[in-house]
Short mmCIF file of C-alpha atoms in Angstrom, two decimals:
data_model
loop_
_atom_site.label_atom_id
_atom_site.label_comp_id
_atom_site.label_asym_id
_atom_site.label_seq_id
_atom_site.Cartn_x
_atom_site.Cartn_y
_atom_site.Cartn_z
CA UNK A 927 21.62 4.31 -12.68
CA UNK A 928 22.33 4.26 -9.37
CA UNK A 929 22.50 8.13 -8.04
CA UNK A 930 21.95 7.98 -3.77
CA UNK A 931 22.90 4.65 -2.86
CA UNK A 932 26.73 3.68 -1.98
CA UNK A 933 26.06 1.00 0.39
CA UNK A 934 25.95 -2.80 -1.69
CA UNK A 935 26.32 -3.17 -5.23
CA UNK A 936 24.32 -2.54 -8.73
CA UNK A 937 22.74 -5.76 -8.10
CA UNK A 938 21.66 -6.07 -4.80
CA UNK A 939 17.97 -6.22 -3.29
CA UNK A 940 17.78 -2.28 -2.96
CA UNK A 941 16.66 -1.66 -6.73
CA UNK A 942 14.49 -4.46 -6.77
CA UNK A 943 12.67 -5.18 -3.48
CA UNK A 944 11.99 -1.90 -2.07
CA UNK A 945 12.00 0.03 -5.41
CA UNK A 946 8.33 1.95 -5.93
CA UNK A 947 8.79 2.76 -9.54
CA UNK A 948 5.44 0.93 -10.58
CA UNK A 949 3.33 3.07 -7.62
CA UNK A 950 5.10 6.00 -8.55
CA UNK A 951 3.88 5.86 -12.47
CA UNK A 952 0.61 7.36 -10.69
CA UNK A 953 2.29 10.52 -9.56
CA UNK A 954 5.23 11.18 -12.34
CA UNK A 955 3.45 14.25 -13.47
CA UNK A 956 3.07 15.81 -9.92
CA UNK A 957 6.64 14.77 -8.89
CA UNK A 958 7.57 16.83 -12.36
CA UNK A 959 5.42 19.89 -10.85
CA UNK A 960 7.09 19.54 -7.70
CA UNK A 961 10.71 19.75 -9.04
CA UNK A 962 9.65 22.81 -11.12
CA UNK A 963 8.56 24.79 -8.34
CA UNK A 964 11.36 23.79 -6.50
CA UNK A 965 13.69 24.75 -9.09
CA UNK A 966 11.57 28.21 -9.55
CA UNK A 967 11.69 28.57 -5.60
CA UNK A 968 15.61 28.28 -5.99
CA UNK A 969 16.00 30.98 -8.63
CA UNK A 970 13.16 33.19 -6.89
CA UNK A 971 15.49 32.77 -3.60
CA UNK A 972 19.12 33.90 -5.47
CA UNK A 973 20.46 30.61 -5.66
CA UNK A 974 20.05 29.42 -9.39
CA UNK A 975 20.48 32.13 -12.01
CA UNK A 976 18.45 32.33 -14.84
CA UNK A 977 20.07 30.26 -17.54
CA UNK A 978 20.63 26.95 -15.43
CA UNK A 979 17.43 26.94 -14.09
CA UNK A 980 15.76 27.27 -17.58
CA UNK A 981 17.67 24.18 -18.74
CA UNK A 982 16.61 22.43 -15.65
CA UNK A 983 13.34 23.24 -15.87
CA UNK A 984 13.64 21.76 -20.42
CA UNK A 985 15.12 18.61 -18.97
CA UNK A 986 12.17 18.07 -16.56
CA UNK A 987 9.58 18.91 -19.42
CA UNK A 988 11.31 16.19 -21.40
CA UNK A 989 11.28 13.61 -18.71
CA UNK A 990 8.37 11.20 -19.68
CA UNK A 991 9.38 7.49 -18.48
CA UNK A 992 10.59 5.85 -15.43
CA UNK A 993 13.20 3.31 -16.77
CA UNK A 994 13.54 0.46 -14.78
CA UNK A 995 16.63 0.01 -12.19
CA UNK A 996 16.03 3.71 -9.47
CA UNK A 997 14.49 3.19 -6.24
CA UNK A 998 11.84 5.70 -7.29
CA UNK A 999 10.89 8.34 -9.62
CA UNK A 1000 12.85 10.79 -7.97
CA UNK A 1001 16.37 9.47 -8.56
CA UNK A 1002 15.42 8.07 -11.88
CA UNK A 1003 14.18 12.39 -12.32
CA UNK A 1004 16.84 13.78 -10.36
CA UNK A 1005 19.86 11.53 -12.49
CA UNK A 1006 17.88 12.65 -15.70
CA UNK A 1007 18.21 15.63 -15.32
CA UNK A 1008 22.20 15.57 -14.20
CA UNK A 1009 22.78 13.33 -17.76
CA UNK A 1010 20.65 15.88 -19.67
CA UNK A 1011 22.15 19.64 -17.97
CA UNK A 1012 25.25 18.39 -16.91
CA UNK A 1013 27.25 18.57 -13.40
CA UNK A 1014 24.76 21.96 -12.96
CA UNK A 1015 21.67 20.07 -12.96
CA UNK A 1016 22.86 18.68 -9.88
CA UNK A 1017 21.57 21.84 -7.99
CA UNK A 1018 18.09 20.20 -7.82
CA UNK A 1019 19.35 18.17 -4.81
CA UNK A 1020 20.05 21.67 -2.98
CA UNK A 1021 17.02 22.00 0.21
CA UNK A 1022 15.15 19.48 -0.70
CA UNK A 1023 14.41 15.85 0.20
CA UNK A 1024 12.55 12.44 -1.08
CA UNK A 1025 10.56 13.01 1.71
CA UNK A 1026 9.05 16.68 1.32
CA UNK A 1027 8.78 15.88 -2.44
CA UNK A 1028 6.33 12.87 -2.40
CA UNK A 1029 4.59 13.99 0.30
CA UNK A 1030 4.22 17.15 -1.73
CA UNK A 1031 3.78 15.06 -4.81
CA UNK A 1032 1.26 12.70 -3.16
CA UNK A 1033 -1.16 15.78 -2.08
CA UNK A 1034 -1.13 17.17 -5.39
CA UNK A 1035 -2.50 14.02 -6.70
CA UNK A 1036 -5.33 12.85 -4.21
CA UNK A 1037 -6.22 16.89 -4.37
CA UNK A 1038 -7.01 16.20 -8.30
CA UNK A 1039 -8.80 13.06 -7.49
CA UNK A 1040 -11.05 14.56 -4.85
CA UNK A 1041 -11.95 17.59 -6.80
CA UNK A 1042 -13.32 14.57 -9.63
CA UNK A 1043 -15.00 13.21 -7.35
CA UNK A 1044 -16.60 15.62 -5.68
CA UNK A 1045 -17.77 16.88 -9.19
CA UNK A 1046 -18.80 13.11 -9.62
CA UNK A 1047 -20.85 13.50 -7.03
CA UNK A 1048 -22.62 16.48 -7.70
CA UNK A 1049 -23.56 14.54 -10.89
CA UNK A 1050 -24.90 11.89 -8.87
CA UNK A 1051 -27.08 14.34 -6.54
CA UNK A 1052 -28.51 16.00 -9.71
CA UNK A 1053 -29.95 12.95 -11.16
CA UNK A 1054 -31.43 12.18 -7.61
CA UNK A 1055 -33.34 15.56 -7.47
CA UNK A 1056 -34.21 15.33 -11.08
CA UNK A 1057 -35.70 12.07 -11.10
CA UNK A 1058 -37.67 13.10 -7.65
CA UNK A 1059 -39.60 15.49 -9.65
CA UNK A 1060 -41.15 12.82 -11.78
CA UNK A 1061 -41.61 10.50 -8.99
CA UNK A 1062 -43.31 11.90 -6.17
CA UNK A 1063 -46.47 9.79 -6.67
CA UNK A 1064 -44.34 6.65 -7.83
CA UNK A 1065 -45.25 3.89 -5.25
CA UNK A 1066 -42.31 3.03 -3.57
CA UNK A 1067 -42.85 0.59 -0.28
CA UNK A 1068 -40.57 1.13 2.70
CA UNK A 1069 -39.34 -1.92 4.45
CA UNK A 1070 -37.95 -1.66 8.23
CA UNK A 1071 -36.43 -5.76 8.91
CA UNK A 1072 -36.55 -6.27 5.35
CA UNK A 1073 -40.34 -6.38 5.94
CA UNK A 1074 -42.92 -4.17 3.93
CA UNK A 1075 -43.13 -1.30 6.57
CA UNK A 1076 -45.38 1.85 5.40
CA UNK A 1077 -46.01 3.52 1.98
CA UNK A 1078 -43.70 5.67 0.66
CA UNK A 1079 -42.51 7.18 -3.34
CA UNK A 1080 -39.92 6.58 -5.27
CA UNK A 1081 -38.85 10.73 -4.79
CA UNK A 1082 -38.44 9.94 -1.41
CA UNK A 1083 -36.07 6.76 -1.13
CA UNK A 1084 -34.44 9.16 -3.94
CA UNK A 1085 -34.30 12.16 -1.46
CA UNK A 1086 -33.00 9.81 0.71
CA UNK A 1087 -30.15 8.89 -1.13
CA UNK A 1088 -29.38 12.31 -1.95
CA UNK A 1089 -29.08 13.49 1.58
CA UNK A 1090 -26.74 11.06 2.57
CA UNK A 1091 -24.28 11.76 -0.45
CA UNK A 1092 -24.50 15.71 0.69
CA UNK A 1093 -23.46 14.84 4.03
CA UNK A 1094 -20.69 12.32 2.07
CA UNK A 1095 -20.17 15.35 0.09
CA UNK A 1096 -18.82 17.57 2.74
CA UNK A 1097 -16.74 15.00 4.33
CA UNK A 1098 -14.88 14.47 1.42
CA UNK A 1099 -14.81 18.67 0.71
CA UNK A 1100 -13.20 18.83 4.13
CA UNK A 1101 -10.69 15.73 3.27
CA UNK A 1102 -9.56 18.13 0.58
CA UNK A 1103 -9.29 21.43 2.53
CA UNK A 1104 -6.97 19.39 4.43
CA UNK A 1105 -4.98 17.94 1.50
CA UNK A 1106 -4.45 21.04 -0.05
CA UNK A 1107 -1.81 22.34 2.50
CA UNK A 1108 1.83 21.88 1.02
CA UNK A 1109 4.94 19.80 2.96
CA UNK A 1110 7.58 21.47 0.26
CA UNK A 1111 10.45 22.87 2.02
CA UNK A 1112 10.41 20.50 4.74
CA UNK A 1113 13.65 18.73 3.13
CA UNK A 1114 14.24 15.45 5.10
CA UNK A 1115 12.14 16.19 8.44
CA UNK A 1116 13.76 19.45 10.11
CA UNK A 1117 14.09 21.73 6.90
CA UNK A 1118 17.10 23.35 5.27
CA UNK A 1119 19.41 25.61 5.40
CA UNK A 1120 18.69 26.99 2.12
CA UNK A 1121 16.33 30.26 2.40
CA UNK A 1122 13.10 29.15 0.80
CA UNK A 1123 10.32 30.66 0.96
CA UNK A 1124 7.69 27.56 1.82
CA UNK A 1125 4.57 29.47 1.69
CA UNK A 1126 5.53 30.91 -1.91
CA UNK A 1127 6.07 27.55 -3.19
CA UNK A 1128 2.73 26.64 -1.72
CA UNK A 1129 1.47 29.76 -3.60
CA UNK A 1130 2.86 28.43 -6.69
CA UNK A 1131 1.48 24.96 -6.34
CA UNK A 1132 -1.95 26.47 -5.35
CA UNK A 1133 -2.20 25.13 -2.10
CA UNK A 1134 -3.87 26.69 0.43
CA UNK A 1135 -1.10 26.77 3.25
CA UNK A 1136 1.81 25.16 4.35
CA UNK A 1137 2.03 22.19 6.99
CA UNK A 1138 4.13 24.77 9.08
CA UNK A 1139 6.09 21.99 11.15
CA UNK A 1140 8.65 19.97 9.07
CA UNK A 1141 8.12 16.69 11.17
CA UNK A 1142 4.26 16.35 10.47
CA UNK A 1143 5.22 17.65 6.66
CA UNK A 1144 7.24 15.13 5.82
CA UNK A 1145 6.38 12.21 7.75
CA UNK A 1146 2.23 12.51 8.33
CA UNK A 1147 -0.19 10.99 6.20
CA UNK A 1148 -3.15 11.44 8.09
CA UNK A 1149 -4.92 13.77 5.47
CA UNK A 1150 -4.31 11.19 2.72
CA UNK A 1151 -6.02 8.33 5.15
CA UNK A 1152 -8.80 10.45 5.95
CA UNK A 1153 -9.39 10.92 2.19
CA UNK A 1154 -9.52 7.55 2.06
CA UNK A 1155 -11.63 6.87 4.75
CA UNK A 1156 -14.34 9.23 3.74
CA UNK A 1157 -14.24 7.42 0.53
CA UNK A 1158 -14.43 4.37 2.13
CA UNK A 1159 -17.93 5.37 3.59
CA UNK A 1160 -18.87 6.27 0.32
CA UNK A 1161 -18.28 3.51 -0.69
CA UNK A 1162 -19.81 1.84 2.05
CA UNK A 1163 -23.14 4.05 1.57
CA UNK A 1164 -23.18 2.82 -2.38
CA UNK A 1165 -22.76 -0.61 -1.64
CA UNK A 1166 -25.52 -0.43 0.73
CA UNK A 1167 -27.41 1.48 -2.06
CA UNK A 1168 -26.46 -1.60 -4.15
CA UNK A 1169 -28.20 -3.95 -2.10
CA UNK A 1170 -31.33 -2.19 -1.59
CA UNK A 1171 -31.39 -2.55 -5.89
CA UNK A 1172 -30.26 -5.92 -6.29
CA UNK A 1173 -32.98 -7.00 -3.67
CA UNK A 1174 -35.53 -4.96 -5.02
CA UNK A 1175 -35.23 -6.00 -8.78
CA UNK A 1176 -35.31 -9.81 -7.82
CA UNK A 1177 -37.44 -11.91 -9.23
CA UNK A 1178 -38.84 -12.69 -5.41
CA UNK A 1179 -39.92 -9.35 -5.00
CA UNK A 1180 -39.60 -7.58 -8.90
CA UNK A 1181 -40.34 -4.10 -7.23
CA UNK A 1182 -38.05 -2.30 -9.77
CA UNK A 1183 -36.16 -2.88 -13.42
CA UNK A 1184 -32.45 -2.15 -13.85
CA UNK A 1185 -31.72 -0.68 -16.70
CA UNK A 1186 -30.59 -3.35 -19.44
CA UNK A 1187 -27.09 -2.12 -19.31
CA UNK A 1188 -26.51 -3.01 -16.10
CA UNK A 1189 -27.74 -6.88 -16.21
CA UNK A 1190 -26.38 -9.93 -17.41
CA UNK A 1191 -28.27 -13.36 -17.88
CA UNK A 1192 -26.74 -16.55 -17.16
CA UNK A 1193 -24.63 -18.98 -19.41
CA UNK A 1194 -26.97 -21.73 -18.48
CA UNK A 1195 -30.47 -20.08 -17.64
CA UNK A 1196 -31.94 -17.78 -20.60
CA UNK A 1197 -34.25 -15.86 -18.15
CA UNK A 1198 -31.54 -14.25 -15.65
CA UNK A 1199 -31.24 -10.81 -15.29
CA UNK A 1200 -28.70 -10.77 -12.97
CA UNK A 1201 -27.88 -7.24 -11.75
CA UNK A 1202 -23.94 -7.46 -12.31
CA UNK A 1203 -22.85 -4.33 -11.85
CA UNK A 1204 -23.96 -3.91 -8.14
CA UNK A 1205 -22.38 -7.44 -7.59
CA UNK A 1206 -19.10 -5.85 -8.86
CA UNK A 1207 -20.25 -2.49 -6.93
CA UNK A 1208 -20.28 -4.37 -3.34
CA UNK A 1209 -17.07 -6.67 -3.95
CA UNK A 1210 -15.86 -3.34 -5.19
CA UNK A 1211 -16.75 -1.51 -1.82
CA UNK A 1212 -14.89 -4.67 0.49
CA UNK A 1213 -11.62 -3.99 -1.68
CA UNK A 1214 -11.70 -0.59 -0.87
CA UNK A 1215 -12.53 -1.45 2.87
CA UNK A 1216 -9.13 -3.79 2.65
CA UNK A 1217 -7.31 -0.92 1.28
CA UNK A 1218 -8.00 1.41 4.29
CA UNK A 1219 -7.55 -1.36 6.46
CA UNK A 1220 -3.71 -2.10 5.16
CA UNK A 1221 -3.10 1.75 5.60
CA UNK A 1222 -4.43 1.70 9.48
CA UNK A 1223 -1.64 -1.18 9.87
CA UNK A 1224 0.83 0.03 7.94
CA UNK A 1225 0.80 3.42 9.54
CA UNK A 1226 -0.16 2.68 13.49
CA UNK A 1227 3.51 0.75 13.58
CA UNK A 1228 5.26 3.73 12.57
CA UNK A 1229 8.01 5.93 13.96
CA UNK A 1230 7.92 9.82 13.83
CA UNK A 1231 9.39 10.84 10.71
CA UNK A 1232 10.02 9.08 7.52
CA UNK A 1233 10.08 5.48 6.86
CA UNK A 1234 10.19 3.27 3.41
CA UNK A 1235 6.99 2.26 4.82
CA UNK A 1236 4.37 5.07 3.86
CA UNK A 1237 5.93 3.90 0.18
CA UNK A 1238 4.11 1.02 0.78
CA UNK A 1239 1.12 2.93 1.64
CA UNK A 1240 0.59 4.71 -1.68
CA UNK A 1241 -0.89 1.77 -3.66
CA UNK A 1242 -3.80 1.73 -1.37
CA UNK A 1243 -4.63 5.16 -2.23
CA UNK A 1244 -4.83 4.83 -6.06
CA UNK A 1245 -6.66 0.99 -5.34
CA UNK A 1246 -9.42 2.58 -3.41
CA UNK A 1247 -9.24 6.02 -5.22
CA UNK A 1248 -9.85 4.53 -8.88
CA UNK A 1249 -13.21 2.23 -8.10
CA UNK A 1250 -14.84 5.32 -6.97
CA UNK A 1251 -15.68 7.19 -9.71
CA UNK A 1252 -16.60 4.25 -11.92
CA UNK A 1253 -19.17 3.39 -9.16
CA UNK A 1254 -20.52 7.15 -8.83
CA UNK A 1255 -21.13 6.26 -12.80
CA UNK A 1256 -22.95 2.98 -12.35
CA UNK A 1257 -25.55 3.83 -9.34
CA UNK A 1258 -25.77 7.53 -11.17
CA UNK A 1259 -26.85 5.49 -14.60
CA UNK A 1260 -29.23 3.26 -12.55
CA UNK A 1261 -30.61 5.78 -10.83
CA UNK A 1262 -31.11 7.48 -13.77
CA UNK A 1263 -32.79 4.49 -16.28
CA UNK A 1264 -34.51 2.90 -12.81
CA UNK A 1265 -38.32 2.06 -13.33
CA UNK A 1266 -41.32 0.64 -10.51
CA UNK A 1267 -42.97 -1.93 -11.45
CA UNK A 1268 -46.69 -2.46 -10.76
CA UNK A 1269 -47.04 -4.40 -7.78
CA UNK A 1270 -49.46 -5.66 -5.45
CA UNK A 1271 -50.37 -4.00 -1.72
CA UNK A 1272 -51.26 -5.47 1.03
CA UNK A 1273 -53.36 -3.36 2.63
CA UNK A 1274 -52.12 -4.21 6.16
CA UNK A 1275 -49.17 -1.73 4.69
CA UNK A 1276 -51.54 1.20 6.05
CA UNK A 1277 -52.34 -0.52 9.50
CA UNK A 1278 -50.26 2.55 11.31
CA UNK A 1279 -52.60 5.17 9.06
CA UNK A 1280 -55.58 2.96 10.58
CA UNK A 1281 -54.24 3.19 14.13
CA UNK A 1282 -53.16 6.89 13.86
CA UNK A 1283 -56.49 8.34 12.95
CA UNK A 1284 -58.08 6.59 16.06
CA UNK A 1285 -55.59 8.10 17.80
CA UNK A 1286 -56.43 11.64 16.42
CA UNK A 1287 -60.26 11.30 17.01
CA UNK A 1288 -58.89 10.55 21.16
CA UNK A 1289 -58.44 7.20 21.71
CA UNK A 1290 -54.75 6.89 23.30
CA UNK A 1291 -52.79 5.59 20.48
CA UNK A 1292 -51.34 1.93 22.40
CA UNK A 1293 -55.25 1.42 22.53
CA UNK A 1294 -55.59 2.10 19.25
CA UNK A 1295 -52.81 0.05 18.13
CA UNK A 1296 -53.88 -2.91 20.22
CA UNK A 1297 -57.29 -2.57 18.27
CA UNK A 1298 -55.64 -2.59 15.09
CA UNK A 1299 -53.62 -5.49 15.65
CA UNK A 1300 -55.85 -7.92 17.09
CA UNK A 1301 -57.87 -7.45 13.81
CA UNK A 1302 -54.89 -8.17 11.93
CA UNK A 1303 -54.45 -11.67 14.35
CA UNK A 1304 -57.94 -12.46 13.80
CA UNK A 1305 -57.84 -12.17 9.92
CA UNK A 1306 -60.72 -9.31 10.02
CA UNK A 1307 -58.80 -6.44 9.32
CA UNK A 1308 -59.79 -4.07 6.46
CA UNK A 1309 -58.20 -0.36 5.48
CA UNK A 1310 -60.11 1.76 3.52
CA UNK A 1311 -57.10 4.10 3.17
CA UNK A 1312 -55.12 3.12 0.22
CA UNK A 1313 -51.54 3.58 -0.65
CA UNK A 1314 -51.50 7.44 -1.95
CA UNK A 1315 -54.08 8.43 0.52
CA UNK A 1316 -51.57 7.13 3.39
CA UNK A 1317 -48.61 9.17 1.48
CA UNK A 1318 -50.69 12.62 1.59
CA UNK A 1319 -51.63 12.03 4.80
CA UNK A 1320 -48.25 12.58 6.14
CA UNK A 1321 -48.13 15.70 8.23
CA UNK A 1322 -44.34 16.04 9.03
CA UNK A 1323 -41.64 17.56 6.53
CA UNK A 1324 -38.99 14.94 5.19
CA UNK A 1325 -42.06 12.88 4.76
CA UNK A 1326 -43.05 11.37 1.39
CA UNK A 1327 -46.00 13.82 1.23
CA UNK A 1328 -45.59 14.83 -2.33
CA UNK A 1329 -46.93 18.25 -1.65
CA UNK A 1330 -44.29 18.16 1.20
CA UNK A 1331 -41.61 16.62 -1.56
CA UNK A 1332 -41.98 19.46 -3.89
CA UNK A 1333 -40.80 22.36 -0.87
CA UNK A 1334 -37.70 19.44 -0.13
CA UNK A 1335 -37.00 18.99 -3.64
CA UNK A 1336 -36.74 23.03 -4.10
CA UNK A 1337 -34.73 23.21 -0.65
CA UNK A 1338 -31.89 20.62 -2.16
CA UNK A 1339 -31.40 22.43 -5.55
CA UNK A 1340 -30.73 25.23 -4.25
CA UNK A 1341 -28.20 23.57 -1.60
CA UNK A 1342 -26.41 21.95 -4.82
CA UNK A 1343 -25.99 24.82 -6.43
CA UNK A 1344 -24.46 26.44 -3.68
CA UNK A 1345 -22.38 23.36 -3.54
CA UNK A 1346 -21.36 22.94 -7.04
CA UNK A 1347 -20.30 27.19 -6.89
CA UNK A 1348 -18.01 26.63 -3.95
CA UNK A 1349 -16.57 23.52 -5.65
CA UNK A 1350 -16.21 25.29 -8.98
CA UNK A 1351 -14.48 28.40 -7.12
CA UNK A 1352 -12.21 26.39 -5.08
CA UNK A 1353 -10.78 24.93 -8.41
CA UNK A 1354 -10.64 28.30 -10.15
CA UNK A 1355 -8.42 29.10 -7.29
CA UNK A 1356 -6.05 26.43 -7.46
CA UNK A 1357 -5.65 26.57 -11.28
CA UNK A 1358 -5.10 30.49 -11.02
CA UNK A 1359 -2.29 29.98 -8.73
CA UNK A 1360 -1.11 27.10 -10.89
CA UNK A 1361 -1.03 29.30 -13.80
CA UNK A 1362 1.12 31.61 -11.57
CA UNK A 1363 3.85 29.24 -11.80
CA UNK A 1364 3.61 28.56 -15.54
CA UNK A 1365 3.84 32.14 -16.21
CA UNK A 1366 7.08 32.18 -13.91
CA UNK A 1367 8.28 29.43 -16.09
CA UNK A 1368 7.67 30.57 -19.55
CA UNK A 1369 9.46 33.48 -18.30
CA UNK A 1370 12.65 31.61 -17.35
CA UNK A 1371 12.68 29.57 -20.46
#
């Protein structure tokens, strides 16, 4: 099985220690892609004629398993494809590397992942807005110190939560504007002799550009670890999320119900309803955390150019990578079947309305607060302005005025939609040019 290595023997630590075959069960497909358009690229260019690279291109269509015993998917590939064409298939080894073709490989996948979760997110957004528009008199206290602060709605925590995914949003959009520029052609870090043309094989792969020099092609992975890290605060945003619901739901402070999916009682005590899935979501959130912390120290030791180490990397993507979505699900599903409960206010909760309107009528407003809070001290304070009162009262915009709400609410539809379009044309795009290269190869086979 054995097609690059000469040094040791069948047996030694080679196959087995440093082999990535399980990691690279994530990205056999794109590897597959990648050795078509390199095999297209090579017939395009004058080197393969027609016939060999059609039975190339069969054998790779029929590769489906990694067997065990390659260092990685692209020997076990590259020696299928030899056994299945014969001594011609061996042309697939002709300008290209390991190292161009994962790195190529690697982009192609996080690219699919990002465009899922970007769509995940708009998801996620939507239900925000739409539940805003039935909540913008929904009594929703805000708490600065984890201590009942001023009045506010349930549309505007929700608003709130929505305008820190957009920004989240465009992060990640610009993670994969990044992504999507191809390494192929790079060969093993200074290129090849063979005349390829990188930026049609780019074309054909529907990326957006090449990475023009070979070094940073073939060795960098900062694009992938800035995927990650954007994900990462994602994550770190949701788990924060998380804690805000978990808090609030408690039987201490029973502010809101999670939906029955999304609780669990206890083996022992009948009335738990312990709110399991944003336990999960959090733990969820530190693994992720751990995963872009291995990558930071995996990669900060590292010598220009290519070393077995970014191998090692490419489990951290797929770790971090696959809790996201599931997580976009369960806060999206939450958010979605979340209800207020009835509770009681204090009315010291309007104490800065009370202050405020002295302050309007002329008295400077530290006076006014000092007023305020003595009576508090002395037990004699009383607030004839209620809860909703306080909420309409707000004068600023981003403020949980609900007549204020409704112009906000409008504002961020229309700022999703214009996100969703440019999402939704960016992957018409990429399939189009992908579609390029199927053409090309239903016209070789």
């Amino acid at each position: 099985m054995v097609l690059y290595r000469k040094w040791g023997s069948e047996k030694d630590y080679v196959s087995t220690y440093t082999s990535s075959i399980e990691s690279d069960k994530e990205i056999l497909e794109e590897v597959k892609l990648v050795m078509k358009a390199h095999v297209i690229e090579l017939y395009l260019s004058g080197y393969l004629n027609k016939e060999i690279a059609g039975k190339i291109i069969s054998a790779i269509n029929s590769f489906h398993e990694i067997k065990e015993g390659y260092e990685d998917v692209h020997e076990a590939l590259e020696d299928y494809i030899i056994k299945t064409v014969g001594e011609e298939g061996g042309w697939v080894g002709f300008g290209r590397s390991r190292n161009d073709h994962v790195a190529t490989a690697l982009r192609l996948r996080v690219r699919k992942y990002l465009i899922d979760i970007l769509y995940s997110l708009l998801d996620l957004r939507k239900t925000c807005i739409e539940k805003s528009k039935v909540s913008k008199e929904i009594l929703f206290p805000t708490y600065t110190h984890f201590q009942p602060a001023q009045p506010s709605t349930l549309a505007h925590y929700l608003l709130y939560i929505e305008d820190e995914l957009y920004s989240i949003w465009n992060y990640l959009f610009s993670s994969l504007l990044m992504v999507n520029r191809s390494p192929l052609g790079s060969g093993a870090i200074v290129g090849t002799n063979a005349k390829l043309d990188r930026k049609r094989e780019a074309e054909l792969l529907g990326f957006d550009d090449i990475i023009y020099n070979t070094i940073s092609a073939t060795s960098s992975r900062l694009d992938l670890i800035q995927s990650i890290s954007n994900l990462s605060l994602l994550m770190l945003f949701l788990s924060r999320i998380s804690e805000d619901l978990i808090l609030l739901s408690s039987m201490f402070i029973n502010l809101v119900k999670i939906p029955d999916s999304h609780v669990s009682t206890s083996s022992l005590m009948p009335q738990k309803r312990n709110a399991v899935t944003l336990e999960v979501l959090r733990s969820k959130a530190g693994e992720c955390f751990g995963d872009l912390s291995s990558l930071y120290v995996i990669y900060k030791g590292l010598p220009s150019g290519y070393n077995l180490d970014l191998q090692e990397m490419n489990k951290h993507y797929w770790n971090c990578i696959k809790m996201v979505i599931p997580s976009l699900e369960v806060i999206n599903s939450i958010i979605n079947g979340i209800e207020v409960q009835e509770f009681k206010v204090d009315e010291k909760i309007t104490a800065t309305d009370v202050a405020e309107d002295l302050a309007i009528t002329g008295i400077p407003y530290r006076k006014a607060y000092m007023e305020v809070a003595n009576k508090i001290r002395a037990g004699t304070f009383i607030s004839e302005i209620s809860p909703k009162i306080s909420i309409y009262k707000k004068a600023v915009i981003g403020s949980p005025n609900p007549e204020l709400l409704a112009e906000e609410i409008k504002n961020k539809e229309n700022r999703l939609i214009e996100d969703e379009n440019k999402l939704k044309s960016y992957e018409e795009k990429i399939l189009g040019k992908l579609n390029e290269l199927k053409v090309i190869e239903d016209d070789i086979l």
